[in-house]
Coordinates of C-alpha atoms and ligand atoms in Angstrom, one line a residue:
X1 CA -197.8 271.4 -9.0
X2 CA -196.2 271.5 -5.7
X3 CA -194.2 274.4 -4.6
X4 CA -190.7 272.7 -3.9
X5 CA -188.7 273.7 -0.7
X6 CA -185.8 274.7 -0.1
X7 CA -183.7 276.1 2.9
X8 CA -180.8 278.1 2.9
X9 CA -177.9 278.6 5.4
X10 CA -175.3 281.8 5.0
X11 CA -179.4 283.4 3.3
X12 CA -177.8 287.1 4.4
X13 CA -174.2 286.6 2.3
X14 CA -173.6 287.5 -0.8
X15 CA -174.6 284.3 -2.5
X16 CA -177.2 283.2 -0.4
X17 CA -178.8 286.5 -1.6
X18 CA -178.6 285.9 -5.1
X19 CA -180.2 282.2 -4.8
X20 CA -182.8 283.2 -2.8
X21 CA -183.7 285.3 -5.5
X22 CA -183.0 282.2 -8.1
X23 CA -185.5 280.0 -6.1
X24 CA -188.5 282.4 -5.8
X25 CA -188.6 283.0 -9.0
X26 CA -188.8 279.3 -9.5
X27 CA -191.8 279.2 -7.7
X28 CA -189.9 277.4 -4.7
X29 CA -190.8 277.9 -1.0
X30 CA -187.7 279.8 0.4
X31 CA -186.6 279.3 4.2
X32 CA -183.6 281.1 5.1
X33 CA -181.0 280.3 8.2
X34 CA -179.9 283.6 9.6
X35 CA -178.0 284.2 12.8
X36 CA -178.3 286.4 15.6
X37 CA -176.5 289.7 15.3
X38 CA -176.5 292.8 17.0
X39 CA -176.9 294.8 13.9
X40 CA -179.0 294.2 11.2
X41 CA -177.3 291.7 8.7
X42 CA -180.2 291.4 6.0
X43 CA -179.3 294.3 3.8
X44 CA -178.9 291.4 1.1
X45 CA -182.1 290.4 1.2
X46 CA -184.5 292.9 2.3
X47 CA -186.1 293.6 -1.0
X48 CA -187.5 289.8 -1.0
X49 CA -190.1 290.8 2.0
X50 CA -190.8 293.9 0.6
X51 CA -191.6 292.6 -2.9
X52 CA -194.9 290.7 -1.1
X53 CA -196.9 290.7 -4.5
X54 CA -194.4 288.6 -5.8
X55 CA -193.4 286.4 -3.4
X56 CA -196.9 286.0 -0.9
X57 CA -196.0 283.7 1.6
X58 CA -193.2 282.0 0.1
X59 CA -190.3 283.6 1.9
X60 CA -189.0 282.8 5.7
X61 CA -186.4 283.6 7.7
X62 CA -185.5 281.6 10.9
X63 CA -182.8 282.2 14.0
X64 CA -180.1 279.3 13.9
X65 CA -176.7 279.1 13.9
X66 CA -174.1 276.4 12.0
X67 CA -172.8 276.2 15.8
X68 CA -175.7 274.6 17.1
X69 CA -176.9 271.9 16.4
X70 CA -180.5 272.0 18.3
X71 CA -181.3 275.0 16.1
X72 CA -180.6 273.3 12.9
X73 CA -182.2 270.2 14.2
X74 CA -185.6 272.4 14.8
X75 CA -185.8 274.0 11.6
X76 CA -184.7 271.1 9.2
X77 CA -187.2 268.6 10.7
X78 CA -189.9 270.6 10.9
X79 CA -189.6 272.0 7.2
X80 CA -189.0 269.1 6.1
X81 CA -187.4 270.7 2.8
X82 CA -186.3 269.0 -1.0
X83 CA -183.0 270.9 -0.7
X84 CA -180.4 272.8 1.3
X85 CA -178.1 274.9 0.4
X86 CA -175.1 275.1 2.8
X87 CA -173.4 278.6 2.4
X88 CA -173.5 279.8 5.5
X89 CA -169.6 279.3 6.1
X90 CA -166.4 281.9 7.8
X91 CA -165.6 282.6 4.4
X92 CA -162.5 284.9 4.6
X93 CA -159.1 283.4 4.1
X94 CA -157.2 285.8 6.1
X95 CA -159.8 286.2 9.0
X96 CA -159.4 282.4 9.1
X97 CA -155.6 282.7 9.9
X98 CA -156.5 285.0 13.0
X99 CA -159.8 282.5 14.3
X100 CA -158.8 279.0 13.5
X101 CA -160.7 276.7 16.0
X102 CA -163.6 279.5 15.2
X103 CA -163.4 278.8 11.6
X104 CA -163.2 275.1 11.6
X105 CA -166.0 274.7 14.4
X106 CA -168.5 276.7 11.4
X107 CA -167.1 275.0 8.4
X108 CA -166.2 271.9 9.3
X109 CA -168.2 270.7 12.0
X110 CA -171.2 272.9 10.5
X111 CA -171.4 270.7 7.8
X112 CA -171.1 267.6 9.6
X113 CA -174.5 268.5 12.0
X114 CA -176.7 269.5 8.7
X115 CA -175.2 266.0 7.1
X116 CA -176.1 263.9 10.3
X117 CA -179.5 265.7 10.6
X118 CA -180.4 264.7 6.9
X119 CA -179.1 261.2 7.2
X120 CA -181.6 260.9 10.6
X121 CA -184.2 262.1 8.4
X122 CA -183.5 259.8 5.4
X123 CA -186.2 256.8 5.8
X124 CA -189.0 260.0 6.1
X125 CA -187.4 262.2 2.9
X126 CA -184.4 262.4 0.6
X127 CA -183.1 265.7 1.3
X128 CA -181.0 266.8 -1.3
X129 CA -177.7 268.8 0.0
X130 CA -175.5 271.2 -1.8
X131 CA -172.1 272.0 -0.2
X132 CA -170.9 275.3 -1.1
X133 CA -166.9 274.1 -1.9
X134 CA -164.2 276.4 -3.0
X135 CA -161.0 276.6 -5.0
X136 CA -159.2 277.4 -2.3
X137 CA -159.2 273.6 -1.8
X138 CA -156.4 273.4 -4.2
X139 CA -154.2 275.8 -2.6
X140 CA -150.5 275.4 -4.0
X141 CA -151.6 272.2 -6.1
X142 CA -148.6 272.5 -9.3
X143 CA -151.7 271.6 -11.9
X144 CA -151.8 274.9 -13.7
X145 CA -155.6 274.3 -14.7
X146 CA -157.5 272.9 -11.5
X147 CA -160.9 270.4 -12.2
X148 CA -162.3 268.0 -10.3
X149 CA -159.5 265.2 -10.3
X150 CA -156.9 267.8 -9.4
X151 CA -155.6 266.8 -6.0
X152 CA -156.1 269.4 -3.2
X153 CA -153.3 271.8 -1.1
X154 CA -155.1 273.5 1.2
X155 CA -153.1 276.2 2.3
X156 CA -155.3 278.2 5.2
X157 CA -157.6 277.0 8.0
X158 CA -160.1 278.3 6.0
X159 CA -159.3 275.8 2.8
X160 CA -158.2 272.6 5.5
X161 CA -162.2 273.4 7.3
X162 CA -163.6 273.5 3.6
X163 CA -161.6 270.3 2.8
X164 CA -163.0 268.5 6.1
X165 CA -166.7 269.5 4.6
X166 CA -165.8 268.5 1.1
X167 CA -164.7 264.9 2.6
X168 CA -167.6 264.6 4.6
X169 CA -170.0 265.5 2.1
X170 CA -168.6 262.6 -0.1
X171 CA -168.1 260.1 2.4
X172 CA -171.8 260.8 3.4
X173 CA -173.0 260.3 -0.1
X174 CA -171.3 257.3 0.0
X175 CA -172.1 255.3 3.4
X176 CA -175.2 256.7 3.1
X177 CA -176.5 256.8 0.1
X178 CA -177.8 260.2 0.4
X179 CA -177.7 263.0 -2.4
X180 CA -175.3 265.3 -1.4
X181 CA -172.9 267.1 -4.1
X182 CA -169.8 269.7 -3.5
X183 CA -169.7 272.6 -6.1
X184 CA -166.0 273.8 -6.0
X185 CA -166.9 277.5 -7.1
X186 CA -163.8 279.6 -8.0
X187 CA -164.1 283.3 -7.0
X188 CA -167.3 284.9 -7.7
X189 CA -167.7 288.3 -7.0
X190 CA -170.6 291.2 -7.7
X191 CA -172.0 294.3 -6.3
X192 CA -173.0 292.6 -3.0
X193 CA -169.5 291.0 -2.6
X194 CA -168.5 292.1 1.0
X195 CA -166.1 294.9 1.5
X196 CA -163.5 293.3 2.6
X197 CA -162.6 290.8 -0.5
X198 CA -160.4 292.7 -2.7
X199 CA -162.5 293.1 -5.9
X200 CA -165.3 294.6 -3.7
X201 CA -162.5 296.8 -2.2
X202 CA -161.0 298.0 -4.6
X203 CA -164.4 298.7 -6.8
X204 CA -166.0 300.6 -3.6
X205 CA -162.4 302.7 -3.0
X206 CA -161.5 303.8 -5.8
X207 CA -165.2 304.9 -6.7
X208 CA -165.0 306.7 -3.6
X209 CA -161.5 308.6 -4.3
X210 CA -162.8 310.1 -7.4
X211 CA -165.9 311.1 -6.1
X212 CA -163.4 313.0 -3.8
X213 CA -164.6 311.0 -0.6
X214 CA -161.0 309.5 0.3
X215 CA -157.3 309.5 -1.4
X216 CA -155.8 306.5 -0.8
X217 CA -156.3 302.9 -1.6
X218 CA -154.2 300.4 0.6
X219 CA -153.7 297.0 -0.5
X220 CA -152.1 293.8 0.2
X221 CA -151.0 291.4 -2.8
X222 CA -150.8 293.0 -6.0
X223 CA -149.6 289.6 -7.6
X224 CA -151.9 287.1 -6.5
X225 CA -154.1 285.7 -9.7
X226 CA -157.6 284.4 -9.8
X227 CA -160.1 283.1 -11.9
X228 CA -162.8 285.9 -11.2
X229 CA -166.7 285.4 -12.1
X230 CA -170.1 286.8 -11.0
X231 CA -171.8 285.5 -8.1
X232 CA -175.3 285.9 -9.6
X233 CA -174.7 283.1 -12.5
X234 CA -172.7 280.3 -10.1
X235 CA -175.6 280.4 -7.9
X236 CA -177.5 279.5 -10.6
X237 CA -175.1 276.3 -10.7
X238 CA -175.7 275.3 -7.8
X239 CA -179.3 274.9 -8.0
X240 CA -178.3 273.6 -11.9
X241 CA -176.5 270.9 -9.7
X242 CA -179.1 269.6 -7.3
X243 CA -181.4 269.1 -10.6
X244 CA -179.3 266.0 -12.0
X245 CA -180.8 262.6 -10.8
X246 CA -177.1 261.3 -10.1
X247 CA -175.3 263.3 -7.2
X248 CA -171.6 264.9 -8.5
X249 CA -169.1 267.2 -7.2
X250 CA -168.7 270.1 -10.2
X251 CA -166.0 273.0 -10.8
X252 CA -167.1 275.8 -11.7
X253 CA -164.7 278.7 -13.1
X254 CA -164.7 281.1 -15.9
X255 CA -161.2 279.8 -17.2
X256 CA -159.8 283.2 -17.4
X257 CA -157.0 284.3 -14.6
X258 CA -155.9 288.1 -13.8
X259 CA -153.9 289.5 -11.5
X260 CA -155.0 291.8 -8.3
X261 CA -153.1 294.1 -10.3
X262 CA -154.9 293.6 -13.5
X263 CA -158.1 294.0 -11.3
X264 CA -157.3 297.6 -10.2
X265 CA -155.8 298.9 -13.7
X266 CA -159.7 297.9 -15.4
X267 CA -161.3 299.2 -12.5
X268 CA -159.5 302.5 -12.9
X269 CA -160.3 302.4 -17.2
X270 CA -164.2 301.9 -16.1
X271 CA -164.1 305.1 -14.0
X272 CA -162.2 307.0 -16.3
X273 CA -158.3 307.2 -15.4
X274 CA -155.0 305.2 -16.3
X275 CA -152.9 304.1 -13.3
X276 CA -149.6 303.7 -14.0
X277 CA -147.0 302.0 -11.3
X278 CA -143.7 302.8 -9.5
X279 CA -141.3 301.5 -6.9
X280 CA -141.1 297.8 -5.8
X281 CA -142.1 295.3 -3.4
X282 CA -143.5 297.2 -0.3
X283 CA -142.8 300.6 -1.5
X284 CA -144.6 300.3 -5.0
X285 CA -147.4 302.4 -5.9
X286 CA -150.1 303.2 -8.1
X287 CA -150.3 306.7 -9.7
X288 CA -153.0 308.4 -11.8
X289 CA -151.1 308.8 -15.5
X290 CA -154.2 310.0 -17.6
X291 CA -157.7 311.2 -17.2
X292 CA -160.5 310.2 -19.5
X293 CA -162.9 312.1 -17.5
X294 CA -163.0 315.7 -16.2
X295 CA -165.6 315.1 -13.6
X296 CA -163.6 313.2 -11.3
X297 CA -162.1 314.7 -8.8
X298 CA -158.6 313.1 -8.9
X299 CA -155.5 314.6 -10.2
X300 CA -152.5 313.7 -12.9
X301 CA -149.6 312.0 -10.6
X302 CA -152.0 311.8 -7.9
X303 CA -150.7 308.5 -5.6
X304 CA -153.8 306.6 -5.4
X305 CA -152.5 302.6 -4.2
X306 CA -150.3 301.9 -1.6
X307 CA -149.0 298.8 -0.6
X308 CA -150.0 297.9 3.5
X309 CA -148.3 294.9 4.9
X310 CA -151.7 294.1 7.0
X311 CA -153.2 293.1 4.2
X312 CA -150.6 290.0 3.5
X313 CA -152.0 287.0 4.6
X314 CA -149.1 283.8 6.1
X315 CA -149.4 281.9 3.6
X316 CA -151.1 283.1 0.2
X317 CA -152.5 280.9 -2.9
X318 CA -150.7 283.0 -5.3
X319 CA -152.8 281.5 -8.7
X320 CA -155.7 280.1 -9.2
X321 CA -157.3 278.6 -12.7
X322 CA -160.0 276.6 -13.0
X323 CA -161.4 273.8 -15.9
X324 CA -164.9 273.8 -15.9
X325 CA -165.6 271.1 -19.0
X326 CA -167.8 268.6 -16.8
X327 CA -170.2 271.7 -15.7
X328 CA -169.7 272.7 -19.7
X329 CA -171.4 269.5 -20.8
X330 CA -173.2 268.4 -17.8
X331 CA -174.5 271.4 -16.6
X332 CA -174.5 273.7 -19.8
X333 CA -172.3 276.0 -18.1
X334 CA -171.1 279.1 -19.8
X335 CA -170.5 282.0 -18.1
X336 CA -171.6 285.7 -19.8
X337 CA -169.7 287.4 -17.9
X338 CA -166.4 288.1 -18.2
X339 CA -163.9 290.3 -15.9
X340 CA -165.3 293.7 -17.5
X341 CA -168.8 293.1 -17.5
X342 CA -167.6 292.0 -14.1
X343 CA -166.3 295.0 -13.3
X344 CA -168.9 297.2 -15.4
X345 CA -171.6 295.6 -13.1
X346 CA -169.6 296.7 -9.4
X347 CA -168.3 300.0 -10.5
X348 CA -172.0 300.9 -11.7
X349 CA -173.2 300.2 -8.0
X350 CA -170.6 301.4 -6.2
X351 CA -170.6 304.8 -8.6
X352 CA -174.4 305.6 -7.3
X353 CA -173.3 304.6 -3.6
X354 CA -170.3 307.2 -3.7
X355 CA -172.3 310.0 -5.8
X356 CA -175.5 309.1 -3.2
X357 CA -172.7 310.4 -0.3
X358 CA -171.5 313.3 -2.3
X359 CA -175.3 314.6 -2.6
X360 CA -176.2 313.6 1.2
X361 CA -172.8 315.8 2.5
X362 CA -173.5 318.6 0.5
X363 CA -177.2 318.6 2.0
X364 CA -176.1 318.6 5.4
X365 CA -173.5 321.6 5.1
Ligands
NAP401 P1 -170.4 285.5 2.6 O1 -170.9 286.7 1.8 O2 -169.3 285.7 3.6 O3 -171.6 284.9 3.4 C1 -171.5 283.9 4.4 C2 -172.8 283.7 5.1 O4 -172.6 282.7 6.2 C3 -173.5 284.9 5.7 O5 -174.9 284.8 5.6 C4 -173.1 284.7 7.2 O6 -174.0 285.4 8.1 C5 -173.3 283.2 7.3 N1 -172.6 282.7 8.5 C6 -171.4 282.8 8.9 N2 -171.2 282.2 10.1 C7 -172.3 281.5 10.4 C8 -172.7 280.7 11.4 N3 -171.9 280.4 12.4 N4 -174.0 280.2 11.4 C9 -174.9 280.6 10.4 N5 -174.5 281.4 9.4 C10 -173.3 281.9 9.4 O7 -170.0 284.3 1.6 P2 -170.3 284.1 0.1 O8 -169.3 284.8 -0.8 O9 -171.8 284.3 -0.1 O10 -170.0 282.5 0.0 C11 -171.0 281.5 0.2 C12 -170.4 280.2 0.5 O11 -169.6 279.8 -0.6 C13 -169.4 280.2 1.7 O12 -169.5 279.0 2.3 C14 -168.0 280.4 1.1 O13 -167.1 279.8 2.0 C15 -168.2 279.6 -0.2 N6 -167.4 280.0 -1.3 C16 -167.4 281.3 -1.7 C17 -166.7 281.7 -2.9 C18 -166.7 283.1 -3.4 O14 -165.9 283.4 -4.2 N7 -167.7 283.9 -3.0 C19 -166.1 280.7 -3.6 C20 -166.1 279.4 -3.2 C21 -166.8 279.1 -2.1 P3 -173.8 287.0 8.4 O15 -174.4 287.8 7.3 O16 -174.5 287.1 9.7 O17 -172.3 287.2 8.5
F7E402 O1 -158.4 287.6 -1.9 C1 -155.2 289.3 -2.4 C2 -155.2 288.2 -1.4 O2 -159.9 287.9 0.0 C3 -158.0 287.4 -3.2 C4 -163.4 283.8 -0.6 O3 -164.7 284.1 -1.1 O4 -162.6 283.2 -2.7 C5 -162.4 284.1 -1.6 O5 -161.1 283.9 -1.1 C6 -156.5 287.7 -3.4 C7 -155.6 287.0 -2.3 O6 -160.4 286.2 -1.8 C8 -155.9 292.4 -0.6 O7 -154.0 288.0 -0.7 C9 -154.4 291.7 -2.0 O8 -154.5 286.5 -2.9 O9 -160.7 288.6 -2.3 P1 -159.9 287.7 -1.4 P2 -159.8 284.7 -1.6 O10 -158.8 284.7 -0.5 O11 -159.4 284.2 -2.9 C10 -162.4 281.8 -2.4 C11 -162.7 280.9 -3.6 C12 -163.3 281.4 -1.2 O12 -163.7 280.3 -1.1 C13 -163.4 282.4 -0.1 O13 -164.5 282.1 0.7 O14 -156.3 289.1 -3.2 N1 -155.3 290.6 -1.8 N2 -154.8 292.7 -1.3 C14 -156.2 291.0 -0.9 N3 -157.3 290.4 -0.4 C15 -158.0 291.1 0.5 N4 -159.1 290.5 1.0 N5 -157.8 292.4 0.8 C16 -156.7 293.1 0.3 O15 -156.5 294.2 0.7

């Protein structure tokens, strides 16, 4: 049978990384959209070219950029692909308060030149097109549990340039009659989550502070709540989603909310201390109240979270909960992990990266 194709924009991120991985071992034909940088940026993916045995031929990378349109225009039409992925995006909500023109130009308009390449290209193929959607969309929406009918309050440039791309990527399907679906993923975090989204921060620092390598975590919103999953199995949806013969838009969440505050007291557990917490508002903080483990090199009362006001964003989306029953039936989604696996999965990385500087300091003393 025919390898199918597929390319991927955002290949170097964390999810692009993870579907790459999805697709090759599907047997598919992997092209991935990087873009220029001047250091290296495919530390996500650099054990696809190595693994050559595996994966022959079947792996490509290609300059391009979301901002220019020639560049997408050159690699779409000549690859010709059965599906694209669109996760190359500005992804982070605060960042987006600081470069708002920036961040709708790469969501927003992004998504419009992919859309008006396919459509160009429709009497030659029917490119299927996934639209990497978020839950951000719903912002301050008073629906306690969010699905796909829920209606949207964007609350950040990020969320208004994702809800220009969810539009778009509707009204294309529409006029058009092409196959393009929005999956409105809730958070999804995992080892290769970037370091500054708070699980991925606050797995990577506290590992760090006791393996002795730094004392203090700083942190913004302690209350905020989110529906928290593992990047690894919603990219699996994705792909799940471009299978079905009708296009539809799908949520997909765990349906289980914590707080960031939650998420730092189970991080501490899975390295081996209790934090316990004093003081209010901006002068609260996070102490160590018991140590399970001896190895660590942390102390009983030890002040290990502090509160930094340059972490608050304008406007925050202060709780997010997702109903995922149409991917349930439709989809067969069912997540297996749940926040400690989570957890168990970052800490375990993030553990061998700190002990990994421990060993490479004590060699160069
Ligand atoms: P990520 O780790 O931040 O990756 C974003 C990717 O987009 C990176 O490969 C990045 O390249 C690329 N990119 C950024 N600007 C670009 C541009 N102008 N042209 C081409 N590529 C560009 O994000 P992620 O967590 O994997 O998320 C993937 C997608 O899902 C994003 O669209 C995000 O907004 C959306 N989403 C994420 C979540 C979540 O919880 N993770 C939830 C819902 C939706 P560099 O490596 O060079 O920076
Ligand atoms: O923040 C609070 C912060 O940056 C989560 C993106 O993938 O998911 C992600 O967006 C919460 C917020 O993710 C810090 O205020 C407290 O309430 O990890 P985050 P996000 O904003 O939810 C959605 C679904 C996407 O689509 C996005 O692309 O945590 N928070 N203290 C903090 N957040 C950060 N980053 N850093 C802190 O120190």
């Amino acid at each position: 049978m025919k390898n199918k194709i597929a390319i991927i924009t955002g290949i170097t991120g964390q999810d692009g990384s993870y579907l790459a991985e999805l697709l090759l071992k599907k047997n598919y034909i992997v092209h991935g959209i990087r873009r220029r940088s001047s250091s290296i940026n495919t530390s996500r993916i650099d054990h696809l070219h190595d693994n050559k045995k595996i994966l022959g031929k079947k792996f490509f990378l290609h300059y391009g950029d979301l901002l220019d349109s020639i560049s997408l225009e050159k690699i779409i039409n000549k690859i010709l692909p059965d599906e694209i992925y669109n996760l190359a995006a500005q992804s982070h909500v605060k960042i987006s308060f600081d470069m708002p023109e920036y961040t709708s130009n790469v969501n927003a308009l992004g998504t419009l030149r992919i859309l008006e390449i396919i459509k160009n290209l429709s009497n030659k193929k029917r490119i299927k097109f996934y639209q990497a959607s978020t839950s951000e969309l719903f912002g301050d929406s008073v629906h306690k549990k969010k699905d796909e009918n829920t209606p949207f309050f964007p609350k950040s440039p990020y969320a208004t340039s994702k809800l220009f791309s969810y539009w778009i990527t509707k009204n294309y399907r529409e006029s058009y009659n092409l196959y393009c679906v929005n999956g409105i993923l809730f958070n999804h975090e995992s080892p290769r989550r970037g370091l500054n989204f708070v699980t991925r921060k606050i797995t990577y620092i506290l590992t760090r502070i006791s393996n002795g390598l730094e004392n203090k975590l700083e942190i913004g919103n302690l209350n905020a709540k989110r529906d928290w999953g593992h990047a690894k199995e919603y990219s699996e949806m994705m792909w799940k989603m471009l299978q079905l013969k009708k296009p539809e838009d799908f949520v997909i969440a765990t349906e289980k909310q914590f707080s960031v505050r939650n998420f730092i007291e189970l991080t501490c557990k899975e390295i081996g201390f209790q934090i316990k917490w004093k003081g209010k508002n901006l002068d609260e903080y996070g102490y160590v109240s018991r140590i399970f483990d001896e190895n660590l090199k942390i102390k009983i009362n030890q002040k290990i979270v502090v509160i930094n006001k340059r972490f608050f964003r304008p406007n925050d989306v202060e709780d997010l909960l997702g109903k995922s029953i149409k991917a349930r039936k439709k989809l067969n989604w069912k997540p297996k992990y749940n926040i400690k696996k989570l957890i168990k999965d970052m800490v375990k990385e993030d553990k061998l990266l700190a002990e990994y500087e421990v060993l490479k300091k004590k060699a160069n003393k």
